[in-house]
């Protein structure tokens, strides 16, 4: 008779314990970036809702931002750093191809030797990380996890590109996730549409840059294509996440979409028919679009400004490069 393997099982439910945040050190108003794109403060405000964005110092990288955000989330969570046994970092701006941001962050925050890995799902990265942490804990593969979205997008932006340069900021947001007596993270609705991968992403490869065939790769996008996809297709995903969580929009306390563009956020809320009581994350106005960091940063700010949201339900949805998306309903810590 062959031996029978032991297969672990974990907690029945999970929840988010706390959030942490780190933003770039410098506020960059529209007037500082309009000359290279031949634009105006009024044009940027009308098209994006951005008044200023935060960008990091030259010596600060995505690893530094992630470490600061994770440290705050862990401190607020009440979980000892050494109890964190999984560190998941969502980023598209690791300054090196390897080692991973997550392994370095795990060591810096005192979680060594936690399992650690990076994931690249662009602006949907944080939602992906939450889904994975939830699954790992319920499967018994981890007990406590920290999920971090971190970006230094100023390193991969062309100041003269009118399609995206004025949108982007630098920052990191983190959440500690652990076991719960009641459900705190709803089912994740996620996926991608790689057939439209040219709509937003890098304009060149690193090997093209190495070989002198192209300049330093930077982000660019087809704005109208991304706008239409985000508004019409992502609303369907948001509705599915609400339905799978077994709730209605009337049960929501907050809505935290990826901070891509204020017009997208406003149209989202309109299409979802959100009650006036739902507080909407609008961190983009003063932080900019920080890709994988935008959802936790916006949530962190909402909880700072509206502490009464604690215990309420929030719908979070990320979507971005490669037309990757992820959404779930969570209980706010």
CSV table of C-alpha atoms in Angstrom, one decimal:
chain,number,residue,atom,x,y,z
A,1,UNK,CA,0.0,0.0,0.0
A,2,UNK,CA,1.4,3.4,-1.0
A,3,UNK,CA,1.9,6.1,1.6
A,4,UNK,CA,-0.8,8.8,1.8
A,5,UNK,CA,0.4,12.4,1.6
A,6,UNK,CA,-0.6,14.9,4.2
A,7,UNK,CA,-2.4,17.8,2.5
A,8,UNK,CA,-2.7,21.0,4.7
A,9,UNK,CA,-5.8,23.0,5.2
A,10,UNK,CA,-6.0,26.5,6.7
A,11,UNK,CA,-8.5,28.9,8.1
A,12,UNK,CA,-12.0,28.9,6.8
A,13,UNK,CA,-12.1,32.6,6.3
A,14,UNK,CA,-9.7,35.6,5.9
A,15,UNK,CA,-9.8,39.3,6.3
A,16,UNK,CA,-7.6,42.4,5.9
A,17,UNK,CA,-6.1,43.5,9.2
A,18,UNK,CA,-4.6,46.8,8.3
A,19,UNK,CA,-3.3,49.0,5.5
A,20,UNK,CA,0.0,50.9,5.1
A,21,UNK,CA,1.0,53.6,2.7
A,22,UNK,CA,4.1,55.4,1.3
A,23,UNK,CA,4.0,58.2,-1.2
A,24,UNK,CA,6.7,59.8,-3.3
A,25,UNK,CA,8.5,62.6,-1.4
A,26,UNK,CA,7.7,65.3,-4.0
A,27,UNK,CA,4.3,66.9,-5.0
A,28,UNK,CA,4.5,67.7,-8.7
A,29,UNK,CA,1.7,70.1,-9.8
A,30,UNK,CA,0.4,70.2,-13.4
A,31,UNK,CA,2.3,73.4,-14.1
A,32,UNK,CA,5.6,71.6,-13.7
A,33,UNK,CA,4.9,69.1,-16.4
A,34,UNK,CA,2.8,70.9,-19.1
A,35,UNK,CA,5.6,72.4,-21.2
A,36,UNK,CA,7.1,69.1,-22.6
A,37,UNK,CA,3.6,68.0,-23.6
A,38,UNK,CA,2.4,71.4,-24.8
A,39,UNK,CA,-0.6,71.3,-22.5
A,40,UNK,CA,-2.2,73.3,-19.7
A,41,UNK,CA,-3.3,72.8,-16.1
A,42,UNK,CA,-6.9,73.2,-17.2
A,43,UNK,CA,-6.6,70.5,-19.9
A,44,UNK,CA,-5.1,68.0,-17.4
A,45,UNK,CA,-7.7,68.7,-14.7
A,46,UNK,CA,-10.6,68.4,-17.2
A,47,UNK,CA,-9.4,65.2,-18.7
A,48,UNK,CA,-8.0,63.4,-15.6
A,49,UNK,CA,-9.0,65.2,-12.4
A,50,UNK,CA,-5.4,65.4,-11.4
A,51,UNK,CA,-4.3,68.6,-9.7
A,52,UNK,CA,-0.9,67.2,-8.6
A,53,UNK,CA,0.9,63.9,-8.4
A,54,UNK,CA,3.6,62.5,-6.1
A,55,UNK,CA,7.0,61.4,-7.4
A,56,UNK,CA,9.9,60.0,-5.5
A,57,UNK,CA,13.4,61.3,-5.2
A,58,UNK,CA,16.0,59.9,-7.5
A,59,UNK,CA,17.6,57.7,-4.8
A,60,UNK,CA,14.2,56.3,-3.7
A,61,UNK,CA,13.1,53.1,-5.6
A,62,UNK,CA,10.1,50.9,-5.6
A,63,UNK,CA,11.7,48.6,-2.9
A,64,UNK,CA,12.1,51.5,-0.5
A,65,UNK,CA,8.4,52.6,-1.0
A,66,UNK,CA,7.2,49.0,-0.5
A,67,UNK,CA,9.3,48.5,2.6
A,68,UNK,CA,7.8,51.7,4.2
A,69,UNK,CA,4.2,50.8,3.3
A,70,UNK,CA,4.6,47.2,4.5
A,71,UNK,CA,6.2,48.3,7.8
A,72,UNK,CA,3.2,50.5,8.6
A,73,UNK,CA,0.7,47.9,7.7
A,74,UNK,CA,2.4,45.3,9.9
A,75,UNK,CA,2.7,47.7,12.8
A,76,UNK,CA,-1.0,48.6,12.5
A,77,UNK,CA,-2.1,45.0,12.2
A,78,UNK,CA,-0.9,43.9,15.6
A,79,UNK,CA,0.8,40.9,13.9
A,80,UNK,CA,4.4,40.4,14.8
A,81,UNK,CA,6.7,40.7,11.7
A,82,UNK,CA,8.1,37.2,12.3
A,83,UNK,CA,4.6,35.8,12.0
A,84,UNK,CA,4.3,37.0,8.4
A,85,UNK,CA,5.1,34.0,6.3
A,86,UNK,CA,4.2,35.2,2.9
A,87,UNK,CA,5.1,38.5,1.2
A,88,UNK,CA,3.5,39.2,-2.2
A,89,UNK,CA,4.6,42.3,-4.1
A,90,UNK,CA,2.7,43.6,-7.2
A,91,UNK,CA,4.9,45.9,-9.3
A,92,UNK,CA,5.9,46.7,-12.9
A,93,UNK,CA,8.8,48.9,-11.8
A,94,UNK,CA,11.3,46.7,-9.9
A,95,UNK,CA,14.6,48.4,-10.5
A,96,UNK,CA,16.2,45.0,-11.3
A,97,UNK,CA,14.9,42.0,-13.1
A,98,UNK,CA,16.0,39.9,-10.1
A,99,UNK,CA,16.1,39.6,-7.1
A,100,UNK,CA,12.5,40.1,-6.3
A,101,UNK,CA,11.3,43.2,-4.5
A,102,UNK,CA,9.4,40.9,-2.1
A,103,UNK,CA,12.4,39.0,-0.8
A,104,UNK,CA,14.2,42.2,0.0
A,105,UNK,CA,11.1,43.7,1.6
A,106,UNK,CA,10.5,40.5,3.7
A,107,UNK,CA,14.0,40.9,5.1
A,108,UNK,CA,13.7,44.6,5.7
A,109,UNK,CA,10.5,44.3,7.7
A,110,UNK,CA,11.6,41.4,9.8
A,111,UNK,CA,9.6,38.6,8.0
A,112,UNK,CA,12.7,36.7,6.9
A,113,UNK,CA,12.4,33.8,5.9
A,114,UNK,CA,8.8,34.3,4.6
A,115,UNK,CA,7.9,32.9,1.2
A,116,UNK,CA,8.2,35.9,-1.1
A,117,UNK,CA,7.5,36.6,-4.8
A,118,UNK,CA,6.6,39.4,-7.1
A,119,UNK,CA,3.7,39.4,-9.5
A,120,UNK,CA,3.2,41.5,-12.6
A,121,UNK,CA,-0.5,42.3,-13.3
A,122,UNK,CA,0.0,46.1,-13.7
A,123,UNK,CA,-2.9,48.1,-12.2
A,124,UNK,CA,-4.8,44.9,-11.3
A,125,UNK,CA,-1.8,43.6,-9.3
A,126,UNK,CA,-3.0,44.5,-5.8
A,127,UNK,CA,-6.4,42.7,-6.4
A,128,UNK,CA,-4.4,39.7,-7.7
A,129,UNK,CA,-2.2,39.7,-4.6
A,130,UNK,CA,-5.2,39.8,-2.3
A,131,UNK,CA,-6.8,36.9,-4.1
A,132,UNK,CA,-3.6,34.9,-3.8
A,133,UNK,CA,-3.1,35.7,-0.1
A,134,UNK,CA,-6.7,34.7,0.6
A,135,UNK,CA,-6.2,31.4,-1.2
A,136,UNK,CA,-2.8,30.6,0.4
A,137,UNK,CA,-4.1,31.2,3.9
A,138,UNK,CA,-7.3,29.2,3.4
A,139,UNK,CA,-5.2,26.4,1.9
A,140,UNK,CA,-2.9,26.3,4.9
A,141,UNK,CA,0.1,27.4,2.8
A,142,UNK,CA,0.5,30.6,4.9
A,143,UNK,CA,-0.9,32.0,8.1
A,144,UNK,CA,-0.4,35.7,7.7
A,145,UNK,CA,0.5,37.5,4.5
A,146,UNK,CA,1.4,41.1,3.5
A,147,UNK,CA,0.3,42.2,0.0
A,148,UNK,CA,2.0,45.2,-1.4
A,149,UNK,CA,1.5,47.3,-4.6
A,150,UNK,CA,4.5,49.4,-5.3
A,151,UNK,CA,5.6,51.6,-8.2
A,152,UNK,CA,8.1,54.2,-9.2
A,153,UNK,CA,6.6,55.0,-12.5
A,154,UNK,CA,8.6,58.2,-12.9
A,155,UNK,CA,11.5,55.9,-13.9
A,156,UNK,CA,9.6,54.6,-16.9
A,157,UNK,CA,7.8,57.7,-18.2
A,158,UNK,CA,8.6,59.9,-21.2
A,159,UNK,CA,8.0,63.5,-20.1
A,160,UNK,CA,7.0,64.4,-23.7
A,161,UNK,CA,4.4,61.6,-24.1
A,162,UNK,CA,0.9,63.2,-24.1
A,163,UNK,CA,-0.8,59.8,-23.8
A,164,UNK,CA,0.2,59.0,-20.2
A,165,UNK,CA,3.1,61.0,-18.7
A,166,UNK,CA,0.9,63.5,-16.9
A,167,UNK,CA,-1.0,60.7,-15.2
A,168,UNK,CA,1.7,58.8,-13.3
A,169,UNK,CA,2.9,59.0,-9.8
A,170,UNK,CA,5.1,57.0,-7.4
A,171,UNK,CA,4.0,55.2,-4.2
A,172,UNK,CA,3.3,52.0,-2.4
A,173,UNK,CA,0.3,50.6,-0.5
A,174,UNK,CA,0.2,47.4,1.6
A,175,UNK,CA,-2.3,45.2,3.5
A,176,UNK,CA,-1.8,42.5,6.1
A,177,UNK,CA,-4.1,39.6,5.6
A,178,UNK,CA,-4.8,36.8,8.0
A,179,UNK,CA,-7.4,34.3,9.3
A,180,UNK,CA,-10.9,35.4,10.3
A,181,UNK,CA,-13.9,34.0,12.1
A,182,UNK,CA,-16.1,35.4,9.4
A,183,UNK,CA,-15.7,36.0,5.7
A,184,UNK,CA,-13.7,39.2,5.1
A,185,UNK,CA,-12.7,38.8,1.5
A,186,UNK,CA,-15.2,38.0,-1.2
A,187,UNK,CA,-14.7,35.9,-4.3
A,188,UNK,CA,-12.3,37.4,-6.9
A,189,UNK,CA,-13.4,38.0,-10.4
A,190,UNK,CA,-10.3,38.2,-12.5
A,191,UNK,CA,-9.0,37.7,-16.0
A,192,UNK,CA,-7.3,39.4,-19.0
A,193,UNK,CA,-7.7,40.2,-22.7
A,194,UNK,CA,-4.3,39.9,-24.2
A,195,UNK,CA,-5.7,40.4,-27.7
A,196,UNK,CA,-5.7,44.1,-26.8
A,197,UNK,CA,-2.3,44.2,-25.1
A,198,UNK,CA,-1.1,47.0,-27.4
A,199,UNK,CA,-3.6,49.4,-25.9
A,200,UNK,CA,-1.3,50.2,-22.9
A,201,UNK,CA,2.2,49.0,-22.0
A,202,UNK,CA,5.8,49.5,-22.7
A,203,UNK,CA,6.8,50.9,-26.1
A,204,UNK,CA,10.1,49.0,-26.4
A,205,UNK,CA,11.9,46.0,-25.0
A,206,UNK,CA,15.0,46.0,-22.8
A,207,UNK,CA,16.9,44.0,-25.4
A,208,UNK,CA,16.0,46.6,-28.1
A,209,UNK,CA,17.4,49.2,-25.7
A,210,UNK,CA,20.5,47.1,-25.0
A,211,UNK,CA,21.2,46.7,-28.7
A,212,UNK,CA,20.8,50.4,-29.4
A,213,UNK,CA,17.7,49.7,-31.5
A,214,UNK,CA,15.4,51.8,-29.3
A,215,UNK,CA,15.5,54.4,-26.6
A,216,UNK,CA,14.8,53.6,-22.9
A,217,UNK,CA,11.4,51.8,-22.8
A,218,UNK,CA,8.6,53.9,-21.3
A,219,UNK,CA,4.9,53.5,-20.7
A,220,UNK,CA,2.3,54.6,-23.3
A,221,UNK,CA,-1.3,54.1,-24.0
A,222,UNK,CA,-4.1,54.5,-26.4
A,223,UNK,CA,-6.3,56.6,-24.2
A,224,UNK,CA,-9.7,56.3,-25.9
A,225,UNK,CA,-9.3,52.5,-26.2
A,226,UNK,CA,-8.5,52.1,-22.5
A,227,UNK,CA,-11.2,54.5,-21.5
A,228,UNK,CA,-13.9,52.6,-23.4
A,229,UNK,CA,-12.7,49.2,-22.1
A,230,UNK,CA,-12.5,50.4,-18.5
A,231,UNK,CA,-15.9,52.0,-18.4
A,232,UNK,CA,-18.0,49.4,-20.3
A,233,UNK,CA,-16.2,46.1,-19.7
A,234,UNK,CA,-15.0,46.7,-16.2
A,235,UNK,CA,-18.4,47.7,-14.9
A,236,UNK,CA,-19.5,44.2,-15.9
A,237,UNK,CA,-16.6,42.7,-13.8
A,238,UNK,CA,-17.6,45.0,-10.8
A,239,UNK,CA,-21.2,43.8,-11.0
A,240,UNK,CA,-20.1,40.2,-11.1
A,241,UNK,CA,-17.9,40.7,-8.0
A,242,UNK,CA,-20.8,42.2,-6.1
A,243,UNK,CA,-23.1,39.4,-7.2
A,244,UNK,CA,-20.6,36.6,-6.3
A,245,UNK,CA,-20.1,38.2,-2.9
A,246,UNK,CA,-23.8,37.8,-2.2
A,247,UNK,CA,-24.5,41.5,-1.7
A,248,UNK,CA,-25.9,44.5,-3.6
A,249,UNK,CA,-24.6,48.0,-4.2
A,250,UNK,CA,-26.8,49.2,-1.3
A,251,UNK,CA,-24.6,47.1,1.0
A,252,UNK,CA,-21.4,48.9,0.0
A,253,UNK,CA,-19.8,51.5,2.3
A,254,UNK,CA,-17.0,52.3,-0.2
A,255,UNK,CA,-15.9,51.9,-3.8
A,256,UNK,CA,-12.2,51.9,-4.5
A,257,UNK,CA,-11.4,51.5,-8.2
A,258,UNK,CA,-7.9,51.7,-9.7
A,259,UNK,CA,-7.0,55.4,-9.8
A,260,UNK,CA,-6.6,55.6,-13.6
A,261,UNK,CA,-8.6,58.7,-14.4
A,262,UNK,CA,-11.2,60.7,-12.5
A,263,UNK,CA,-13.6,60.6,-15.5
A,264,UNK,CA,-13.4,56.8,-15.5
A,265,UNK,CA,-14.1,56.7,-11.7
A,266,UNK,CA,-17.1,59.1,-12.1
A,267,UNK,CA,-18.5,57.1,-15.0
A,268,UNK,CA,-18.0,53.8,-13.1
A,269,UNK,CA,-20.0,55.1,-10.2
A,270,UNK,CA,-22.7,56.3,-12.6
A,271,UNK,CA,-22.9,52.9,-14.4
A,272,UNK,CA,-23.0,51.0,-11.1
A,273,UNK,CA,-25.8,53.2,-9.8
A,274,UNK,CA,-24.0,53.6,-6.4
A,275,UNK,CA,-26.0,55.1,-3.6
A,276,UNK,CA,-24.9,58.6,-2.4
A,277,UNK,CA,-23.9,56.9,0.9
A,278,UNK,CA,-21.0,55.1,-0.8
A,279,UNK,CA,-17.7,56.8,-0.3
A,280,UNK,CA,-15.6,56.8,-3.5
A,281,UNK,CA,-11.8,56.7,-3.5
A,282,UNK,CA,-10.5,59.7,-5.4
A,283,UNK,CA,-6.8,59.6,-4.4
A,284,UNK,CA,-5.8,60.3,-8.0
A,285,UNK,CA,-6.4,64.0,-7.5
A,286,UNK,CA,-3.3,64.5,-5.5
A,287,UNK,CA,-1.4,61.3,-5.9
A,288,UNK,CA,-1.8,60.5,-9.6
A,289,UNK,CA,-2.0,57.0,-11.2
A,290,UNK,CA,0.3,54.7,-9.3
A,291,UNK,CA,-0.7,51.4,-11.0
A,292,UNK,CA,-0.5,48.5,-8.6
A,293,UNK,CA,-0.2,50.8,-5.6
A,294,UNK,CA,-3.4,52.9,-6.4
A,295,UNK,CA,-6.0,50.7,-4.7
A,296,UNK,CA,-4.3,50.3,-1.3
A,297,UNK,CA,-3.2,54.0,-1.3
A,298,UNK,CA,-6.7,55.1,-2.0
A,299,UNK,CA,-8.1,52.8,0.6
A,300,UNK,CA,-5.6,53.9,3.2
A,301,UNK,CA,-6.6,57.6,2.6
A,302,UNK,CA,-10.3,56.8,2.8
A,303,UNK,CA,-9.8,55.1,6.2
A,304,UNK,CA,-7.8,58.1,7.4
A,305,UNK,CA,-10.4,60.5,6.3
A,306,UNK,CA,-13.4,58.4,7.2
A,307,UNK,CA,-12.6,56.1,10.2
A,308,UNK,CA,-16.3,55.3,10.4
A,309,UNK,CA,-15.9,53.1,7.3
A,310,UNK,CA,-14.1,50.5,9.4
A,311,UNK,CA,-16.1,47.2,9.3
A,312,UNK,CA,-17.9,48.3,6.1
A,313,UNK,CA,-17.8,46.6,2.7
A,314,UNK,CA,-15.6,48.0,0.0
A,315,UNK,CA,-15.6,47.0,-3.7
A,316,UNK,CA,-12.1,47.3,-5.1
A,317,UNK,CA,-11.3,46.7,-8.8
A,318,UNK,CA,-8.0,47.0,-10.7
A,319,UNK,CA,-7.5,47.1,-14.4
A,320,UNK,CA,-4.5,48.0,-16.6
A,321,UNK,CA,-1.7,47.0,-19.0
A,322,UNK,CA,-2.3,43.8,-20.9
A,323,UNK,CA,-6.0,44.5,-20.2
A,324,UNK,CA,-5.7,42.5,-17.0
A,325,UNK,CA,-8.4,42.9,-14.4
A,326,UNK,CA,-9.3,41.8,-10.9
A,327,UNK,CA,-12.1,42.7,-8.5
A,328,UNK,CA,-13.4,41.7,-5.0
A,329,UNK,CA,-15.5,42.9,-2.1
A,330,UNK,CA,-13.6,43.2,1.2
A,331,UNK,CA,-14.5,44.1,4.8
A,332,UNK,CA,-12.5,47.2,5.7
A,333,UNK,CA,-10.3,46.9,8.8
